[in-house]
Coordinates of C-alpha atoms in Angstrom, one line a residue:
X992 CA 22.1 -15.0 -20.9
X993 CA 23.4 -12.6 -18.0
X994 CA 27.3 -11.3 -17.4
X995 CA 28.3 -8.9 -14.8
X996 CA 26.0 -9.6 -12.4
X997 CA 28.2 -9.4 -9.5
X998 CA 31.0 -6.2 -8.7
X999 CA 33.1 -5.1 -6.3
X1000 CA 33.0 -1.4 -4.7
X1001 CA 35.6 0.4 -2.1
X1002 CA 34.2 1.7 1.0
X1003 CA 36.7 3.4 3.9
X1004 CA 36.0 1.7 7.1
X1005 CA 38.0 3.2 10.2
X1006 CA 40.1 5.1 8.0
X1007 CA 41.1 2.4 5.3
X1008 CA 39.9 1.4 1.8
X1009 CA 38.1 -2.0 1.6
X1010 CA 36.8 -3.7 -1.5
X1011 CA 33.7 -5.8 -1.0
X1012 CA 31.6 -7.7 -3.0
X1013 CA 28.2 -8.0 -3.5
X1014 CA 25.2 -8.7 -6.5
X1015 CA 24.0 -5.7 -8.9
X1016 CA 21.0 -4.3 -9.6
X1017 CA 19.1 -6.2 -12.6
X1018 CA 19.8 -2.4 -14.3
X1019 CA 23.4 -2.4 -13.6
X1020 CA 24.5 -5.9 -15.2
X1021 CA 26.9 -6.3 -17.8
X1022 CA 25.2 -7.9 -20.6
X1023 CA 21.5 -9.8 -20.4
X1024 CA 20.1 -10.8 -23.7
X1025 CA 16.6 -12.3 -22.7
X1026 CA 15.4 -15.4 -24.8
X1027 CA 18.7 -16.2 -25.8
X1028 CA 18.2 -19.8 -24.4
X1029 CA 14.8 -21.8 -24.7
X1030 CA 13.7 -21.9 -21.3
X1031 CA 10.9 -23.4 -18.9
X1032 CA 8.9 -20.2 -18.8
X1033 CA 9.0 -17.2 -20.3
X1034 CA 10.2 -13.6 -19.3
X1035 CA 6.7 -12.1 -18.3
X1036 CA 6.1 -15.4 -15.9
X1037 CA 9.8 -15.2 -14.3
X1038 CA 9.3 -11.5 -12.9
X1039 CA 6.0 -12.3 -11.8
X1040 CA 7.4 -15.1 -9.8
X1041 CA 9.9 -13.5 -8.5
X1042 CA 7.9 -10.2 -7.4
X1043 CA 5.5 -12.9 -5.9
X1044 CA 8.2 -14.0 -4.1
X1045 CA 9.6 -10.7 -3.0
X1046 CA 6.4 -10.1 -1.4
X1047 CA 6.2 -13.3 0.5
X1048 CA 9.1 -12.7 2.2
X1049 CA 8.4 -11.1 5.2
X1050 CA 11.5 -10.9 7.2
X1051 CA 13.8 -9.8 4.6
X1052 CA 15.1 -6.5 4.7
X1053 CA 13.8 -4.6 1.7
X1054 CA 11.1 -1.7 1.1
X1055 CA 8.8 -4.0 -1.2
X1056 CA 5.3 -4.2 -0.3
X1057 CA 4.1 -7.3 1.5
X1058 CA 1.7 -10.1 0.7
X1059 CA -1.8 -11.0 2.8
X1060 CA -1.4 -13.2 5.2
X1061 CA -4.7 -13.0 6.9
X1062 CA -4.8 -11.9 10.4
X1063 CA -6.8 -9.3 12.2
X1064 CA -5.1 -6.7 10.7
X1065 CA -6.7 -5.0 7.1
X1066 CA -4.0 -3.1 6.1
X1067 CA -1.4 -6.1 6.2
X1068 CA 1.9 -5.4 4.1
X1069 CA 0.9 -2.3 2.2
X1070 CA 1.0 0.5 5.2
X1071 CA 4.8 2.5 5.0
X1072 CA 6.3 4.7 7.0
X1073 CA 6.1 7.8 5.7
X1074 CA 9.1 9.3 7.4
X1075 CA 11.6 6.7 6.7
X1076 CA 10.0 5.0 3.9
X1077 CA 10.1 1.5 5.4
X1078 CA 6.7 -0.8 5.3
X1079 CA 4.8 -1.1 8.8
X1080 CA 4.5 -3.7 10.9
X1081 CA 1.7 -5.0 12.3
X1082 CA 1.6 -5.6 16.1
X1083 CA -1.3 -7.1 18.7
X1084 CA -2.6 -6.5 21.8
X1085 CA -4.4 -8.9 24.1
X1086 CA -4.9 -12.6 22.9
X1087 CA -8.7 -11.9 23.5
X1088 CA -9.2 -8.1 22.5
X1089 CA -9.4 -7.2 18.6
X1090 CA -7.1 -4.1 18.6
X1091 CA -4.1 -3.8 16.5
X1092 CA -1.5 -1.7 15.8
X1093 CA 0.7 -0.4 13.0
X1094 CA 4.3 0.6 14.0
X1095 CA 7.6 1.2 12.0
X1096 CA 10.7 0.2 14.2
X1097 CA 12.9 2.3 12.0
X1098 CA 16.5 1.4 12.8
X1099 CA 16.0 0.6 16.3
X1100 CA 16.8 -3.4 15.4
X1101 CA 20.1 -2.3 14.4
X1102 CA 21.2 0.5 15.9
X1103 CA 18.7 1.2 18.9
X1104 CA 17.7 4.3 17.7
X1105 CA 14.1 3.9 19.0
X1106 CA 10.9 3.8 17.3
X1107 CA 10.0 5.9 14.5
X1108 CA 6.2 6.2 14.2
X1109 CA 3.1 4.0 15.2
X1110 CA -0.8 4.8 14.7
X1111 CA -3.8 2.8 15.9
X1112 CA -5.4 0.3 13.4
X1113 CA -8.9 0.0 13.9
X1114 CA -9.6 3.3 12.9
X1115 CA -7.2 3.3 10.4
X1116 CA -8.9 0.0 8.8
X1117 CA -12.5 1.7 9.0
X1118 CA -11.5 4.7 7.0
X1119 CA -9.9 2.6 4.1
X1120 CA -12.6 0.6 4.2
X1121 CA -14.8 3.5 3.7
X1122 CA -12.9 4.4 0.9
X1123 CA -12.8 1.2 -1.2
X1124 CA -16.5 1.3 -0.6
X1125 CA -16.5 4.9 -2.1
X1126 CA -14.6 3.9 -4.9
X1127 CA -16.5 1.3 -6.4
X1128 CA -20.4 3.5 -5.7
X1129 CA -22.4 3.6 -8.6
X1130 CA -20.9 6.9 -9.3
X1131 CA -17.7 5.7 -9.4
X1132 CA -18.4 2.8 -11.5
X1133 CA -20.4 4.7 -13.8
X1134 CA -17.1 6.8 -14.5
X1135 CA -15.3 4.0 -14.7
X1136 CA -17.6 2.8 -17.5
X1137 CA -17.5 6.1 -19.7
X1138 CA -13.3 5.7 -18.9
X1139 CA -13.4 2.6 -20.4
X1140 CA -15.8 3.1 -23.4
X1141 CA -13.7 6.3 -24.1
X1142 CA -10.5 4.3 -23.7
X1143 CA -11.9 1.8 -26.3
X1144 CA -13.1 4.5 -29.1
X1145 CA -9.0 6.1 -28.7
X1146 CA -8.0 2.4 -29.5
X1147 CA -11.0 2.2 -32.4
X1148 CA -9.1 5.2 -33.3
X1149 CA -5.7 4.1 -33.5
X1150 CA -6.3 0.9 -35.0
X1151 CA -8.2 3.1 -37.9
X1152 CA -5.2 5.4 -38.4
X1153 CA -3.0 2.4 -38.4
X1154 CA -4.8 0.8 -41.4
X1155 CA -4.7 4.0 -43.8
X1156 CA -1.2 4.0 -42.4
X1157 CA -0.7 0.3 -43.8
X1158 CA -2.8 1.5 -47.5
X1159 CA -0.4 4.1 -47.9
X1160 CA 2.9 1.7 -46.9
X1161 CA 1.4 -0.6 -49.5
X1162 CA 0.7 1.8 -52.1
X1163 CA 4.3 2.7 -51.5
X1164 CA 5.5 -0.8 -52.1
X1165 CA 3.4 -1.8 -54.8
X1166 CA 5.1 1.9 -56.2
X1167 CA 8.8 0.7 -55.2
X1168 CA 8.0 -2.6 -56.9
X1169 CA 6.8 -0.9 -60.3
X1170 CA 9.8 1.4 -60.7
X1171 CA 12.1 -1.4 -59.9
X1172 CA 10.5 -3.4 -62.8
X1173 CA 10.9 -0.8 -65.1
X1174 CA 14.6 -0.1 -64.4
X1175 CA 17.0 -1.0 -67.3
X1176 CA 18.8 -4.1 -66.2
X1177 CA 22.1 -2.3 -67.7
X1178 CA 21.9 0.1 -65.0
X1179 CA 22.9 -2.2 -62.0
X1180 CA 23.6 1.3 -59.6
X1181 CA 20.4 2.8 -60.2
X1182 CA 18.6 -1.2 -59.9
X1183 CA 20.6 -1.8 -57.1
X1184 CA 18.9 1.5 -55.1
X1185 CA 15.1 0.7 -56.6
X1186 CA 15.7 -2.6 -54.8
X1187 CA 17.0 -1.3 -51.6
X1188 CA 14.1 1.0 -51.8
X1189 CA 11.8 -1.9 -52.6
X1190 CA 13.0 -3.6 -49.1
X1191 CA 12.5 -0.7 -47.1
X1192 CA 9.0 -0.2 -48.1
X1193 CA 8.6 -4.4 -47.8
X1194 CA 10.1 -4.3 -44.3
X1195 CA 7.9 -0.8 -42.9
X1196 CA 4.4 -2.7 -44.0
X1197 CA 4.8 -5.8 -42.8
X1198 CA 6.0 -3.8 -39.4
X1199 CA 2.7 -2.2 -39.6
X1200 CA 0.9 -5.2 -39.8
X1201 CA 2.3 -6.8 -37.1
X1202 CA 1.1 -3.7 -35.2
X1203 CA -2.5 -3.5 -36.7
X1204 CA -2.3 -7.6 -35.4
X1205 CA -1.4 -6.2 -31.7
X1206 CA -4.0 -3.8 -31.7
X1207 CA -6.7 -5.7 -32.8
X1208 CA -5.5 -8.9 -31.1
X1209 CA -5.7 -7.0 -27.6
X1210 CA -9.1 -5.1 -28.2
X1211 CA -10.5 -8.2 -29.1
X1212 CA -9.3 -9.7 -25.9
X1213 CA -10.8 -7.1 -23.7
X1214 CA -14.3 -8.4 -22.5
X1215 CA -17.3 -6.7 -23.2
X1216 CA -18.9 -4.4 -20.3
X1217 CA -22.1 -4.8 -18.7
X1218 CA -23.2 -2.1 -17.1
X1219 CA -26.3 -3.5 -15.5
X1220 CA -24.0 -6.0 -14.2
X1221 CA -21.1 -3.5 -12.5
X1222 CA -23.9 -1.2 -11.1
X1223 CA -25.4 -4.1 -9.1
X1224 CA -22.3 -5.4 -8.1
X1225 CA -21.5 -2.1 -6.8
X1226 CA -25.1 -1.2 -4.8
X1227 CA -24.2 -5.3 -3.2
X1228 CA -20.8 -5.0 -2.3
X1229 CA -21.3 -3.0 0.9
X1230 CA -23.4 -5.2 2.4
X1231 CA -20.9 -8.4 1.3
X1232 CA -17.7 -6.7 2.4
X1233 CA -19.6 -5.7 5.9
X1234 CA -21.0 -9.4 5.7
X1235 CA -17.5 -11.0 5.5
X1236 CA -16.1 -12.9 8.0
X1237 CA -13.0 -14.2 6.2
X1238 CA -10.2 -11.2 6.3
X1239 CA -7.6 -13.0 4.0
X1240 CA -10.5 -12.1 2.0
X1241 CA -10.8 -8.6 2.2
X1242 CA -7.2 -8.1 2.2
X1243 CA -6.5 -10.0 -1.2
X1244 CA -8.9 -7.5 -2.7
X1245 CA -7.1 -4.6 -1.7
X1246 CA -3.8 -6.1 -2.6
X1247 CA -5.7 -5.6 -6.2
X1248 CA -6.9 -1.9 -5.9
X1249 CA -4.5 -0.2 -3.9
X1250 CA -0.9 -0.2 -4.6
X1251 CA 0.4 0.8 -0.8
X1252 CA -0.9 3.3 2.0
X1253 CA 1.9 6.2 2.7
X1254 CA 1.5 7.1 6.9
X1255 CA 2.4 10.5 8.1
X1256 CA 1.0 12.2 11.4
X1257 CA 0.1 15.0 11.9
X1258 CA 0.9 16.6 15.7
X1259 CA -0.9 19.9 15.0
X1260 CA -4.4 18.1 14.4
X1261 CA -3.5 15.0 16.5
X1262 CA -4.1 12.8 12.8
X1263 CA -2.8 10.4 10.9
X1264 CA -2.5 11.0 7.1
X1265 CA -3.0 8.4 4.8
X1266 CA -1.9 9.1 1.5
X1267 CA -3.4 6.1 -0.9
X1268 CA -1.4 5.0 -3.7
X1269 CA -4.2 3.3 -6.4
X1270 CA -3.5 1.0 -8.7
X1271 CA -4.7 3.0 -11.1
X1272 CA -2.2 5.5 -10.8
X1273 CA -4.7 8.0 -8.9
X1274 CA -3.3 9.1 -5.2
X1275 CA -5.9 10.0 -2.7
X1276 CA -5.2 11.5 0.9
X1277 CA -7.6 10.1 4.1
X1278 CA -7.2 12.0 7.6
X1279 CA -7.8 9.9 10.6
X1280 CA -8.2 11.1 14.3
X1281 CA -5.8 9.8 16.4
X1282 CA -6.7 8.7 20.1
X1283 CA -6.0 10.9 22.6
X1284 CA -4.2 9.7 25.5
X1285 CA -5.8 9.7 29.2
X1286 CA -10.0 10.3 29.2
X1287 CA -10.3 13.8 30.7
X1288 CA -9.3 16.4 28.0
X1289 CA -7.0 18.8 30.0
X1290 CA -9.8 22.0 30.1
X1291 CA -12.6 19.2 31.5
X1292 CA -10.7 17.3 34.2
X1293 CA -12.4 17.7 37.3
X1294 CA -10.8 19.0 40.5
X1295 CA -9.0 16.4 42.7
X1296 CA -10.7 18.0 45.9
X1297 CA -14.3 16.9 44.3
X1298 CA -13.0 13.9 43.0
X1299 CA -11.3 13.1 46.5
X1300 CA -15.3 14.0 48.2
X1301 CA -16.9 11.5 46.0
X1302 CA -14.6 8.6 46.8
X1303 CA -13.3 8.7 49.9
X1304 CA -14.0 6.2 52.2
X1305 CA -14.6 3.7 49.2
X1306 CA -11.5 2.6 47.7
X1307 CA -7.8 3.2 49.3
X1308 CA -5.5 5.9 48.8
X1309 CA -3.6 3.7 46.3
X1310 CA -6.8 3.1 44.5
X1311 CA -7.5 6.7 44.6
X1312 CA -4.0 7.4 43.2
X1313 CA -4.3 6.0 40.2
X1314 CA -8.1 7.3 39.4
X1315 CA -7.0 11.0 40.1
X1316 CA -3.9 10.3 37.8
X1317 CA -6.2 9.0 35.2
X1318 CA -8.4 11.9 35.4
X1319 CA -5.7 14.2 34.6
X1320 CA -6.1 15.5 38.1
X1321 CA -2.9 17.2 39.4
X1322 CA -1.5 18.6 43.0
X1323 CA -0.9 22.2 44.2
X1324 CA 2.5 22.5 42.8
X1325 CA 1.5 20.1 39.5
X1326 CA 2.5 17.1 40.2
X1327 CA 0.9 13.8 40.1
X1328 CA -0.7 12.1 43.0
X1329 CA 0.6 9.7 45.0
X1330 CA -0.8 7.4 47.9
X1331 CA 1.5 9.8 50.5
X1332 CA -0.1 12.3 48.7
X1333 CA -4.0 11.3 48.7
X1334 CA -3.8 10.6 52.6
X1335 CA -2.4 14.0 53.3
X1336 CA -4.8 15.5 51.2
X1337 CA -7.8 13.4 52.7
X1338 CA -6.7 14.2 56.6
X1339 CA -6.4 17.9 55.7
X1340 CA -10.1 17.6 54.2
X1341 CA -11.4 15.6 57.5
X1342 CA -12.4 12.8 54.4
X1343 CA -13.1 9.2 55.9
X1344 CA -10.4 6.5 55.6
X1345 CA -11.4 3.4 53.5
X1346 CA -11.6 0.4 56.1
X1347 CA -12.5 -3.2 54.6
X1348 CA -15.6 -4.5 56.4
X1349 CA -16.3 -8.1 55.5
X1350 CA -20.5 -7.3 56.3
X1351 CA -21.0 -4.5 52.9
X1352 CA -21.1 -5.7 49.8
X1353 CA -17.7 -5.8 47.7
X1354 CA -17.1 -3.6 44.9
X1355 CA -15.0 -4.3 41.8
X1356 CA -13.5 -2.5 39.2
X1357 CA -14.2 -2.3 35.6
X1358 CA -11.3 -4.3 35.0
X1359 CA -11.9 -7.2 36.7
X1360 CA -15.8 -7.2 35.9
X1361 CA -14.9 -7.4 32.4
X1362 CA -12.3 -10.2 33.0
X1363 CA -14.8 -11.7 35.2
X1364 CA -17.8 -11.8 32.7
X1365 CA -15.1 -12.3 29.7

């Protein structure tokens, strides 16, 4: 049964108070008194339903993490934005090209306030990658195994200090029960206490039982641990996750170990910082190099008058352009090169012009070699 789960809040808009509706937060309701009604499921299986739902629904506007929906992309639904908080998007290049792309759009569907920040994926997806493979090594599943056989002995513990704690509650009961028998009926106060007292101890050990039934009820549903077993599973699963063609796969599988992927960059190193939220509860923090844009580094660009005496006379000065440009390669007075600026540049050098003769054999870029050969 729920009450209040609807409310009303004033907001000034242009100057003037407003009252708007809108639905609470499960937190803020009124009154909710679960299992007041028989219903079709129970509690546990209604939040999991609707959290499974949350995550399915891609296109509403909320900061849950996302389901797998298969795709190219490893990282699918659990990469956010680490400056405004919002999960990633996943964006892709050429129909025949495998590269991919994270980006957060920030506010810029709403109020055009551009891009917020965006980060390569394929490298991105090899370093996670690297790192699920680290965490389940043989050394990482052999801590995992003296974890849980430690985690067991505490519970062995507990459910030990919980039955002396049930011998002592009945020893105290079987106490209240003798002094309660021994009262003189006459004395209805001090009978009327020994039986209240009697109650008290009745109702704390059968409290304690039902606790000593949880305990043992949920140790003995834990499954036994092989280690044999975990260590072979771990020196195999490189070689299957590397193996694997099926990405929905892979990406249902660290829906399970990893809780979401926190992106920042980093403009001093040119990285992106990864900040992995396990689901554990353990936080790790992977650096990945960013890309740099343009192929000649700015201290190993070559000079545009060498550049210009190796290729003059083969391509034209709009071809020759855009290769100096590329190569980082600037003017005089710094600026880029244009085709007005290549043929003054090649006439004051005496260079050759380019001239298209049917008889020598034609020359293509890498572009349209790599279209050509697919």
């Amino acid at each position: 049964y729920a009450f209040g789960r609807t409310g009303q809040r004033t907001r000034l808009t242009e100057g003037r108070a407003r009252t708007v509706g809108g639905r609470k937060a499960r937190n803020e309701w009124s009154v909710l008194l679960r299992d007041h009604h028989p219903g079709y499921i129970t509690w546990p299986e209604f939040e999991d339903n609707q959290k499974l739902l949350l995550e399915n629904a891609h296109m509403k506007k909320n900061c849950a993490r996302k389901s797998a929906r298969g795709g190219r992309a490893l990282l699918t639904g659990l990469m956010r934005c680490g400056h405004c908080g919002r999960m990633m998007r996943v964006f892709y290049g050429m129909g025949k090209g495998n590269a991919h792309r994270y980006q957060c759009r920030g506010d810029d569907a709403h109020v055009g306030s551009g891009l917020c920040i965006g980060i390569g994926g394929v490298r991105v997806d090899r370093a996670v990658a690297h790192e699920i493979l680290d965490a389940v090594s043989e050394r990482a599943v052999e801590a995992a195994i003296l974890a849980a056989e430690q985690a067991e002995r505490t519970r062995q513990d507990v459910i030990a200090a919980v039955r002396r704690e049930l011998e002592q509650a009945r020893y105290e009961t079987s106490l209240a029960e003798r002094r309660y028998e021994l009262v003189d009926p006459a004395k209805r106060h001090v009978a009327r206490e020994l039986e209240a007292r009697w109650n008290d101890a009745l109702e704390r050990a059968a409290q304690i039982e039902r606790r000593l039934e949880e305990l043992s009820s949920s140790l003995a549903a834990s499954p036994p641990i092989d280690r044999n077993r975990l260590l072979q599973l771990a020196h195999d699963l490189p070689a299957a996750w590397n193996a694997a063609a099926d990405m929905r796969s892979k990406q249902r599988l660290l829906h399970i170990v990893i809780q979401e992927i926190v992106c920042n960059l980093d403009d001093a190193t040119n990285e992106a910082v990864l900040l992995i939220h396990w689901t554990g509860g353990r936080h790790s923090e992977v650096r990945v190099a960013r890309v740099r844009s343009g192929r000649y580094p700015a201290d190993g660009a070559p000079s545009a008058v060498k550049a210009l005496r190796a290729m003059a006379g083969h391509w034209p000065d709009r071809e020759l352009a855009v290769a100096l440009n590329r190569m980082r390669c600037q003017t005089g007075d710094g600026h880029t090169w244009t085709t007005v600026r290549v043929r003054e540049m090649r006439e004051r050098l005496g260079l050759p012009q380019y001239v298209a003769d049917p008889a020598r054999p034609q020359t293509v870029t890498l572009m349209k070699t790599a279209e050509h050969f697919g």
